[in-house]
C-alpha cells in the first residue's frame, strides 16, 4: 500500500521494493513455500504506472486506489507471468458495501472511510490526481458500520476522508443546504446542491452509541459552517478536537497554494470555533518553503502559529510533485537548506507552544479512554479528548456501583493531570466513568467524592 503525497513516502517504497525483489528471487530458487507476487497498490501506483512497470520488472500487480475490487482478476492475470495493471479512477467508487476486516478484534478504536477524493485542487497537492473526484458513502452504510463496531465493543471511531467535512450524501436528495462554506472561504468548484452534509452525518453517527467517541480527519477549514460547530458542541461524544490545516500563515502564499482563504479569514474562523466550542483543541498542517516563499512570508506562518497555539501540528518542508499545478506554474526555488532551517524553526516554536498549553492542564481532570498497556513501563495508556496520550498506573479505582475495580482497556476514566510533556500527559486515575456521567458532572458542577 503506497502513498504519493510526499517524495519521502515514495522513496521508502523504492527501498522496500529492493528488499522484496531479493526475497522474491530467493523464494523462486527455494523448493519450499509459495511463489511470491509483488503488488503495488494505492496512490503511487496511480501516479507512476509506467515507471513502475518499466523500472521494476519484479512487480506483478499495479493497482490504483479505485481498483481494489479488481484484485482477484488481477492476481489471476499474473498466473501467466504477465504484469496486471488497473489504475482507472472512478467517479463513484466508495467501497461502501465492503466491510473492513479488523485484524485486531480487541482494538477499541477504529477508522471508517466516509468519503474519497478531493475537488479542491490546491496547487501543491497530488491527491486530486491520484484519488480522483470527491464522492461520499451513503449515510446508511456508515451508520450500519458504526452499529456493527459498537456491537463489537469499539469505543472510538475516526471518520476519514481527504476532505472529510466536505461530505455530501447525494443519494439522499434534499432541497435545503446550498452551501457548506464557512464565512470568508471560497472554492474552485461550483457549489454543490442538496444531499445530506457533514453536520447531518455527525448528527446521525453520534446518535448510534452515545458512549462511542467520534473524531474525524482530514478536514478543510472552508467546510466548517455553523451547523457543524453546533453539533460538535451539542454532542458530548463528538470530541472537542478539530483539525484546521492552515498550510501557511501568509495570504500571498495561501493564494499561490489556491487554498481559498486568507490569513484573516482563517483567524476569524479560529476565533469563532473557540467561541462556540470552549476548550477546543486545534491541530494543523503547515508547509514551509513553498514556491517563492520569502522570509517575510514564512514569518507570517510563525506568527500565525504563535497566535493560534496548536495542540498538534504536522509540519512539512515542501516537496514538489509532478502533475500538480505548482509543478506546471511555479518554481521550487527555496533552497533545501533554507527549507530545513525554516522547518526547524517551526518545530521549535511548536514544541514551546505545546509545552505552555499542556502545562495549563496540570491539576485538571480529563476524560481518558484507556487504549493499551505500555509493555516497558506496564502503565496504562489512554487518550484524552485532545487526542493526546495520558499515562496512568494500573490500579483499582472507584467504580460506577460504589465499589472498586481495576482499570482495563476500553474503560473511560477520570484522570487528574499531574505531569505534562509536549506531547503526552501523566496523571492519577480518580474513578471509572462514562461520557454521559463525566459531562453531567462537568456541566452541573457536581461534587465528586473520590477515595484515592
Ligand atoms: S484539500 Fe487537501 S487533499 Fe484536497 S487538494 Fe487541498 S491539500 Fe490536497
Coordinates of C-alpha atoms and ligand atoms in Angstrom, one line a residue:
X1 CA 0.0 0.0 0.0
X2 CA 1.6 3.2 -1.1
X3 CA 1.3 6.9 -0.6
X4 CA 2.4 9.6 -3.1
X5 CA 1.8 12.8 -1.2
X6 CA 5.4 13.5 -0.5
X7 CA 8.6 12.4 -2.1
X8 CA 9.9 10.8 1.1
X9 CA 6.9 8.3 1.1
X10 CA 7.8 7.2 -2.4
X11 CA 11.5 6.8 -1.6
X12 CA 10.6 4.4 1.2
X13 CA 8.6 2.3 -1.3
X14 CA 11.5 2.1 -3.8
X15 CA 13.8 0.9 -1.0
X16 CA 11.2 -1.6 0.1
X17 CA 11.0 -2.9 -3.5
X18 CA 14.7 -3.5 -3.5
X19 CA 14.2 -5.7 -0.4
X20 CA 11.2 -7.5 -1.9
X21 CA 12.9 -8.2 -5.2
X22 CA 15.6 -10.2 -3.4
X23 CA 13.0 -12.0 -1.3
X24 CA 11.1 -13.0 -4.5
X25 CA 14.3 -14.3 -6.1
X26 CA 15.2 -16.3 -3.1
X27 CA 11.8 -17.8 -2.9
X28 CA 11.8 -18.7 -6.6
X29 CA 15.0 -20.7 -6.1
X30 CA 13.9 -22.5 -3.0
X31 CA 11.9 -25.7 -3.2
X32 CA 9.7 -24.8 -0.2
X33 CA 7.0 -22.2 0.0
X34 CA 4.7 -20.5 -2.4
X35 CA 6.0 -18.2 -5.1
X36 CA 5.9 -14.5 -4.2
X37 CA 3.8 -11.9 -6.0
X38 CA 4.6 -8.3 -5.6
X39 CA 1.7 -5.8 -5.9
X40 CA 2.0 -2.0 -5.7
X41 CA -1.3 -0.6 -4.6
X42 CA -2.6 2.9 -3.9
X43 CA -1.6 6.4 -4.9
X44 CA 2.0 5.7 -6.0
X45 CA 0.7 3.0 -8.4
X46 CA -1.7 5.6 -9.8
X47 CA 0.9 8.2 -10.3
X48 CA 3.8 6.1 -11.6
X49 CA 2.2 3.3 -13.5
X50 CA 4.6 3.3 -16.5
X51 CA 7.7 4.0 -14.5
X52 CA 6.9 1.2 -12.0
X53 CA 6.4 -1.4 -14.8
X54 CA 9.5 -0.3 -16.7
X55 CA 11.8 0.2 -13.8
X56 CA 10.7 -2.6 -11.5
X57 CA 10.5 -5.8 -13.5
X58 CA 9.7 -7.8 -10.4
X59 CA 6.3 -6.1 -9.8
X60 CA 3.3 -8.3 -10.7
X61 CA 0.4 -6.1 -10.0
X62 CA -0.1 -2.3 -10.2
X63 CA -3.5 -1.3 -8.8
X64 CA -4.7 2.2 -8.2
X65 CA -6.9 3.2 -5.2
X66 CA -10.2 2.7 -7.1
X67 CA -9.4 -0.8 -8.4
X68 CA -9.2 -3.0 -5.3
X69 CA -12.4 -4.9 -6.3
X70 CA -10.5 -6.0 -9.4
X71 CA -7.7 -7.6 -7.3
X72 CA -8.8 -11.3 -7.8
X73 CA -8.9 -10.8 -11.6
X74 CA -5.5 -9.0 -11.5
X75 CA -4.0 -11.9 -9.5
X76 CA -5.4 -14.4 -12.0
X77 CA -3.7 -12.5 -14.8
X78 CA -0.3 -12.8 -13.2
X79 CA -0.6 -16.6 -13.3
X80 CA 0.6 -16.4 -16.9
X81 CA 3.6 -14.4 -15.9
X82 CA 2.1 -11.1 -17.1
X83 CA 2.0 -7.8 -15.2
X84 CA -1.5 -6.9 -14.3
X85 CA -2.5 -3.2 -14.3
X86 CA -5.6 -1.3 -13.3
X87 CA -5.3 2.3 -12.4
X88 CA -8.6 3.6 -13.6
X89 CA -10.1 6.2 -11.4
X90 CA -13.8 6.0 -10.7
X91 CA -16.4 8.7 -10.2
X92 CA -18.5 6.7 -7.8
X93 CA -16.4 4.0 -6.1
X94 CA -16.6 4.4 -2.3
X95 CA -16.3 0.8 -1.2
X96 CA -19.5 1.4 0.8
X97 CA -20.5 -2.2 0.8
X98 CA -17.1 -3.6 1.7
X99 CA -16.9 -4.1 5.5
X100 CA -13.2 -3.9 6.5
X101 CA -11.6 -6.9 8.2
X102 CA -10.4 -5.9 11.7
X103 CA -7.1 -7.5 12.1
X104 CA -7.1 -7.0 15.9
X105 CA -10.6 -7.7 17.1
X106 CA -9.7 -6.4 20.6
X107 CA -8.9 -2.9 19.3
X108 CA -11.3 -0.4 20.9
X109 CA -10.7 2.2 18.2
X110 CA -11.5 2.0 14.5
X111 CA -11.3 4.1 11.4
X112 CA -14.2 4.5 8.9
X113 CA -13.7 5.9 5.4
X114 CA -16.7 8.1 4.7
X115 CA -15.7 9.9 1.5
X116 CA -12.9 9.7 -1.1
X117 CA -11.2 12.0 -3.5
X118 CA -11.0 15.8 -3.5
X119 CA -12.2 18.6 -5.8
X120 CA -10.1 21.4 -4.2
X121 CA -7.0 21.4 -6.4
X122 CA -4.6 23.1 -4.0
X123 CA -1.7 23.8 -6.3
X124 CA 0.9 21.8 -4.3
X125 CA -1.2 18.7 -3.9
X126 CA -1.2 15.4 -5.8
X127 CA -4.3 14.0 -4.2
X128 CA -6.9 15.1 -6.8
X129 CA -4.8 13.3 -9.4
X130 CA -4.2 10.1 -7.5
X131 CA -7.6 9.8 -5.7
X132 CA -9.9 11.5 -8.3
X133 CA -13.2 13.3 -7.8
X134 CA -14.8 13.8 -4.5
X135 CA -17.6 11.3 -3.7
X136 CA -19.3 10.2 -0.4
X137 CA -20.6 7.0 1.0
X138 CA -24.3 6.9 1.8
X139 CA -25.1 7.8 5.4
X140 CA -27.0 4.5 5.9
X141 CA -23.9 2.3 5.1
X142 CA -21.7 4.4 7.5
X143 CA -24.3 4.2 10.3
X144 CA -24.6 0.4 9.8
X145 CA -20.8 0.0 10.1
X146 CA -20.8 2.1 13.2
X147 CA -23.6 -0.1 14.8
X148 CA -21.5 -3.2 14.0
X149 CA -18.4 -1.7 15.5
X150 CA -20.4 -0.6 18.6
X151 CA -21.7 -4.2 19.0
X152 CA -18.1 -5.4 18.8
X153 CA -17.1 -3.2 21.7
X154 CA -15.4 -0.4 19.8
X155 CA -15.3 2.8 21.9
X156 CA -13.9 5.4 19.4
X157 CA -14.2 5.8 15.6
X158 CA -12.5 8.3 13.4
X159 CA -14.3 9.3 10.3
X160 CA -11.8 9.5 7.4
X161 CA -11.8 11.3 4.1
X162 CA -9.4 13.5 2.1
X163 CA -11.7 16.4 2.8
X164 CA -14.0 14.8 5.3
X165 CA -16.1 17.8 6.2
X166 CA -17.0 18.3 2.6
X167 CA -19.0 15.1 2.9
X168 CA -22.3 15.1 1.0
X169 CA -24.5 12.1 0.5
X170 CA -26.3 12.8 -2.7
X171 CA -28.3 9.6 -2.6
X172 CA -30.5 11.5 -0.1
X173 CA -31.7 14.4 -2.0
X174 CA -32.9 17.4 0.0
X175 CA -33.8 20.9 -1.1
X176 CA -32.1 22.7 1.8
X177 CA -28.4 23.4 2.2
X178 CA -26.9 25.0 -0.9
X179 CA -23.6 26.0 0.5
X180 CA -21.3 24.4 3.0
X181 CA -18.8 27.2 3.2
X182 CA -17.6 29.0 6.3
X183 CA -17.6 32.8 6.0
X184 CA -14.6 34.2 4.0
X185 CA -13.8 30.9 2.2
X186 CA -14.2 30.1 -1.5
X187 CA -13.8 27.1 -3.7
X188 CA -12.6 26.5 -7.3
X189 CA -15.6 24.2 -7.9
X190 CA -19.3 25.1 -8.2
X191 CA -21.4 25.0 -5.0
X192 CA -22.8 21.5 -4.6
X193 CA -26.6 21.4 -4.0
X194 CA -28.8 19.1 -2.0
X195 CA -27.9 15.9 -0.2
X196 CA -27.0 15.3 3.4
X197 CA -24.0 17.2 4.6
X198 CA -21.3 16.6 7.2
X199 CA -23.4 18.1 10.0
X200 CA -26.1 15.6 9.2
X201 CA -23.6 12.8 9.2
X202 CA -22.2 13.8 12.6
X203 CA -25.7 14.0 14.0
X204 CA -26.5 10.5 12.8
X205 CA -23.2 8.8 13.7
X206 CA -23.1 10.4 17.2
X207 CA -26.6 9.1 17.9
X208 CA -25.7 5.4 17.3
X209 CA -23.9 5.0 20.6
X210 CA -23.6 7.9 23.0
X211 CA -20.7 6.2 24.7
X212 CA -18.7 5.9 21.5
X213 CA -16.3 8.8 20.8
X214 CA -16.4 10.3 17.4
X215 CA -13.4 12.1 15.7
X216 CA -12.8 13.0 12.1
X217 CA -9.9 13.9 9.8
X218 CA -8.7 15.3 7.4
X219 CA -10.8 18.5 7.4
X220 CA -10.6 21.6 5.3
X221 CA -11.2 24.9 7.1
X222 CA -13.6 26.0 4.4
X223 CA -16.2 23.4 5.4
X224 CA -16.9 24.5 8.9
X225 CA -20.3 26.1 8.7
X226 CA -22.2 27.0 11.9
X227 CA -24.2 23.8 11.9
X228 CA -21.0 21.6 12.1
X229 CA -19.7 23.6 15.1
X230 CA -23.1 23.5 16.7
X231 CA -23.5 19.7 16.6
X232 CA -20.0 19.3 18.0
X233 CA -20.8 21.4 20.9
X234 CA -24.2 19.7 21.5
X235 CA -23.0 16.1 21.4
X236 CA -20.6 15.2 24.2
X237 CA -19.4 12.1 22.3
X238 CA -18.0 14.2 19.4
X239 CA -14.5 15.1 20.6
X240 CA -13.7 18.8 21.1
X241 CA -10.7 18.5 18.8
X242 CA -10.6 20.0 15.3
X243 CA -8.0 19.7 12.6
X244 CA -7.9 23.1 10.8
X245 CA -5.0 22.7 8.3
X246 CA -3.7 26.2 7.7
X247 CA -0.7 25.2 5.4
X248 CA 0.7 28.8 5.7
X249 CA 0.2 31.9 7.6
X250 CA 0.7 34.2 4.7
X251 CA -2.2 35.3 2.5
X252 CA 0.1 35.6 -0.6
X253 CA 1.4 32.1 -0.1
X254 CA -2.2 30.8 0.5
X255 CA -3.2 32.5 -2.8
X256 CA -0.4 30.7 -4.6
X257 CA -1.4 27.5 -2.9
X258 CA -5.0 28.1 -4.0
X259 CA -6.4 27.4 -0.6
X260 CA -9.4 29.6 -1.0
X261 CA -8.9 31.8 2.1
X262 CA -6.7 34.5 3.6
X263 CA -4.8 34.6 6.9
X264 CA -7.6 36.9 8.2
X265 CA -10.4 34.6 7.2
X266 CA -8.6 31.7 8.9
X267 CA -8.0 33.6 12.1
X268 CA -11.7 34.7 12.1
X269 CA -12.7 31.0 11.8
X270 CA -10.4 30.1 14.7
X271 CA -11.9 32.8 16.9
X272 CA -15.4 31.6 16.0
X273 CA -14.5 27.9 16.7
X274 CA -13.1 28.9 20.1
X275 CA -16.2 30.9 21.0
X276 CA -18.6 28.2 20.0
X277 CA -16.6 25.2 21.4
X278 CA -14.8 26.4 24.5
X279 CA -11.7 24.4 25.3
X280 CA -11.4 23.0 21.8
X281 CA -8.0 21.6 20.9
X282 CA -6.8 22.6 17.4
X283 CA -4.4 20.8 15.1
X284 CA -2.9 21.9 11.8
X285 CA -0.7 21.0 8.9
X286 CA 2.0 23.6 7.9
X287 CA 4.2 23.7 4.9
X288 CA 7.4 25.7 4.8
X289 CA 9.4 26.5 1.7
X290 CA 6.6 26.5 -0.9
X291 CA 7.4 28.0 -4.3
X292 CA 8.6 31.6 -3.9
X293 CA 8.2 31.7 -0.1
X294 CA 10.1 34.7 1.2
X295 CA 11.5 35.1 4.8
X296 CA 8.7 37.6 5.5
X297 CA 6.0 35.2 4.3
X298 CA 7.5 32.5 6.4
X299 CA 7.5 34.8 9.4
X300 CA 3.7 35.1 8.9
X301 CA 3.5 31.3 9.4
X302 CA 5.3 31.6 12.6
X303 CA 3.2 34.4 13.9
X304 CA 0.0 32.5 12.9
X305 CA 1.3 29.5 14.9
X306 CA 2.0 31.8 17.9
X307 CA -1.4 33.4 17.7
X308 CA -3.5 30.1 17.3
X309 CA -1.4 27.8 19.5
X310 CA -2.0 24.4 18.2
X311 CA -2.1 21.3 20.4
X312 CA -0.9 19.2 17.5
X313 CA 0.8 20.2 14.3
X314 CA 2.1 18.2 11.3
X315 CA 5.0 20.3 9.9
X316 CA 6.5 19.7 6.4
X317 CA 9.1 21.1 4.1
X318 CA 7.6 21.5 0.7
X319 CA 8.5 18.8 -1.9
X320 CA 7.3 19.4 -5.4
X321 CA 5.1 16.7 -7.0
X322 CA 4.8 16.2 -10.8
X323 CA 1.4 16.8 -12.3
X324 CA 0.4 19.4 -9.8
X325 CA -0.4 23.0 -10.8
X326 CA 2.6 24.2 -8.8
X327 CA 4.8 21.9 -11.0
X328 CA 3.5 23.5 -14.1
X329 CA 3.2 27.0 -12.9
X330 CA 5.9 27.8 -10.3
X331 CA 9.5 27.1 -9.5
X332 CA 10.6 25.1 -6.5
X333 CA 13.1 27.9 -5.7
X334 CA 13.5 27.8 -2.0
X335 CA 16.9 26.1 -1.4
X336 CA 16.9 22.9 0.6
X337 CA 19.0 24.3 3.5
X338 CA 16.5 27.2 3.8
X339 CA 13.6 24.8 3.9
X340 CA 15.4 22.8 6.5
X341 CA 16.1 25.8 8.6
X342 CA 12.5 27.0 8.4
X343 CA 11.3 23.6 9.3
X344 CA 13.5 23.5 12.4
X345 CA 12.2 27.0 13.5
X346 CA 8.6 25.9 13.0
X347 CA 9.2 22.8 15.1
X348 CA 10.9 24.7 17.9
X349 CA 8.1 27.1 18.1
X350 CA 5.5 24.3 18.0
X351 CA 7.2 22.4 20.9
X352 CA 7.5 25.5 23.0
X353 CA 3.8 26.3 22.4
X354 CA 2.7 22.7 23.2
X355 CA 4.7 22.9 26.4
X356 CA 2.8 26.1 27.6
X357 CA -0.6 24.7 26.5
X358 CA -0.1 21.4 28.2
X359 CA 1.3 22.9 31.4
X360 CA -2.0 24.8 31.7
X361 CA -3.8 21.4 32.1
X362 CA -1.9 20.5 35.3
X363 CA -4.4 19.8 38.1
X364 CA -7.4 19.5 35.7
X365 CA -9.4 16.3 35.4
X366 CA -9.6 14.8 31.9
X367 CA -11.8 12.1 30.5
X368 CA -9.4 9.4 29.3
X369 CA -10.3 6.3 27.2
X370 CA -7.8 3.6 28.1
X371 CA -6.4 2.0 24.9
X372 CA -3.3 -0.1 25.7
X373 CA -0.6 -1.1 28.2
X374 CA 2.9 0.2 27.7
X375 CA 4.9 -3.1 27.7
X376 CA 8.0 -1.3 29.0
X377 CA 6.6 0.6 31.9
X378 CA 3.5 -1.5 32.5
X379 CA 1.5 1.7 32.7
X380 CA -1.9 2.1 31.1
X381 CA -2.0 4.4 28.1
X382 CA -5.1 6.3 27.0
X383 CA -6.1 9.4 25.2
X384 CA -8.0 12.5 26.3
X385 CA -10.4 14.4 24.1
X386 CA -7.5 16.4 22.6
X387 CA -6.1 13.1 21.2
X388 CA -3.1 13.4 23.5
X389 CA -1.7 10.4 25.3
X390 CA -2.3 10.1 29.0
X391 CA -0.3 7.6 31.1
X392 CA -1.6 6.2 34.3
X393 CA -0.6 3.5 36.8
X394 CA -2.5 0.2 36.9
X395 CA -4.6 0.3 40.0
X396 CA -8.1 -0.2 41.4
X397 CA -10.3 2.9 41.5
X398 CA -13.9 3.8 42.4
X399 CA -16.3 2.1 40.1
X400 CA -19.8 3.1 39.0
X401 CA -21.5 0.9 41.6
X402 CA -19.6 2.5 44.5
X403 CA -17.1 -0.4 44.9
X404 CA -13.6 -0.6 43.5
X405 CA -12.3 -2.3 40.4
X406 CA -9.1 -2.4 38.3
X407 CA -8.8 -0.3 35.2
X408 CA -8.9 -2.2 31.9
X409 CA -8.6 -1.4 28.2
X410 CA -11.8 0.2 26.9
X411 CA -12.6 1.9 30.2
X412 CA -13.4 5.6 30.5
X413 CA -11.5 7.0 33.4
X414 CA -11.5 10.5 35.0
X415 CA -7.8 11.3 35.4
X416 CA -6.2 14.2 37.3
X417 CA -3.2 15.5 35.3
X418 CA 0.0 15.6 37.3
X419 CA 2.7 15.9 34.7
X420 CA 2.7 17.4 31.2
X421 CA 5.2 17.0 28.4
X422 CA 5.0 18.5 24.9
X423 CA 3.1 15.5 23.5
X424 CA 1.8 13.5 26.5
X425 CA 0.5 13.7 30.0
X426 CA 0.7 11.6 33.1
X427 CA -1.9 11.5 35.8
X428 CA -3.7 10.0 38.7
X429 CA -6.8 7.9 37.8
X430 CA -9.6 9.0 40.0
X431 CA -12.8 7.0 39.2
X432 CA -14.5 5.0 36.5
X433 CA -16.9 7.0 34.5
X434 CA -18.7 7.3 31.2
X435 CA -19.1 10.1 28.7
X436 CA -22.6 10.8 29.9
X437 CA -21.6 10.8 33.6
X438 CA -18.4 12.8 33.1
X439 CA -20.0 15.6 31.3
X440 CA -23.0 15.7 33.5
X441 CA -20.6 16.2 36.5
X442 CA -18.7 18.8 34.5
X443 CA -21.8 20.7 33.3
X444 CA -23.6 20.8 36.6
X445 CA -20.6 21.1 38.8
X446 CA -21.5 18.1 40.9
X447 CA -19.1 17.5 43.7
X448 CA -17.5 14.1 43.4
X449 CA -16.2 12.3 46.4
X450 CA -13.2 10.4 45.4
X451 CA -11.4 7.7 47.5
X452 CA -7.8 7.7 46.5
Ligands
LIG1 S1 -7.9 20.0 0.2 FE1 -6.2 18.6 0.9 S2 -6.4 16.8 -0.4 FE2 -7.6 18.3 -1.4 S3 -6.2 19.3 -2.9 FE3 -6.0 20.5 -1.0 S4 -4.4 19.6 0.2 FE4 -5.0 18.1 -1.4

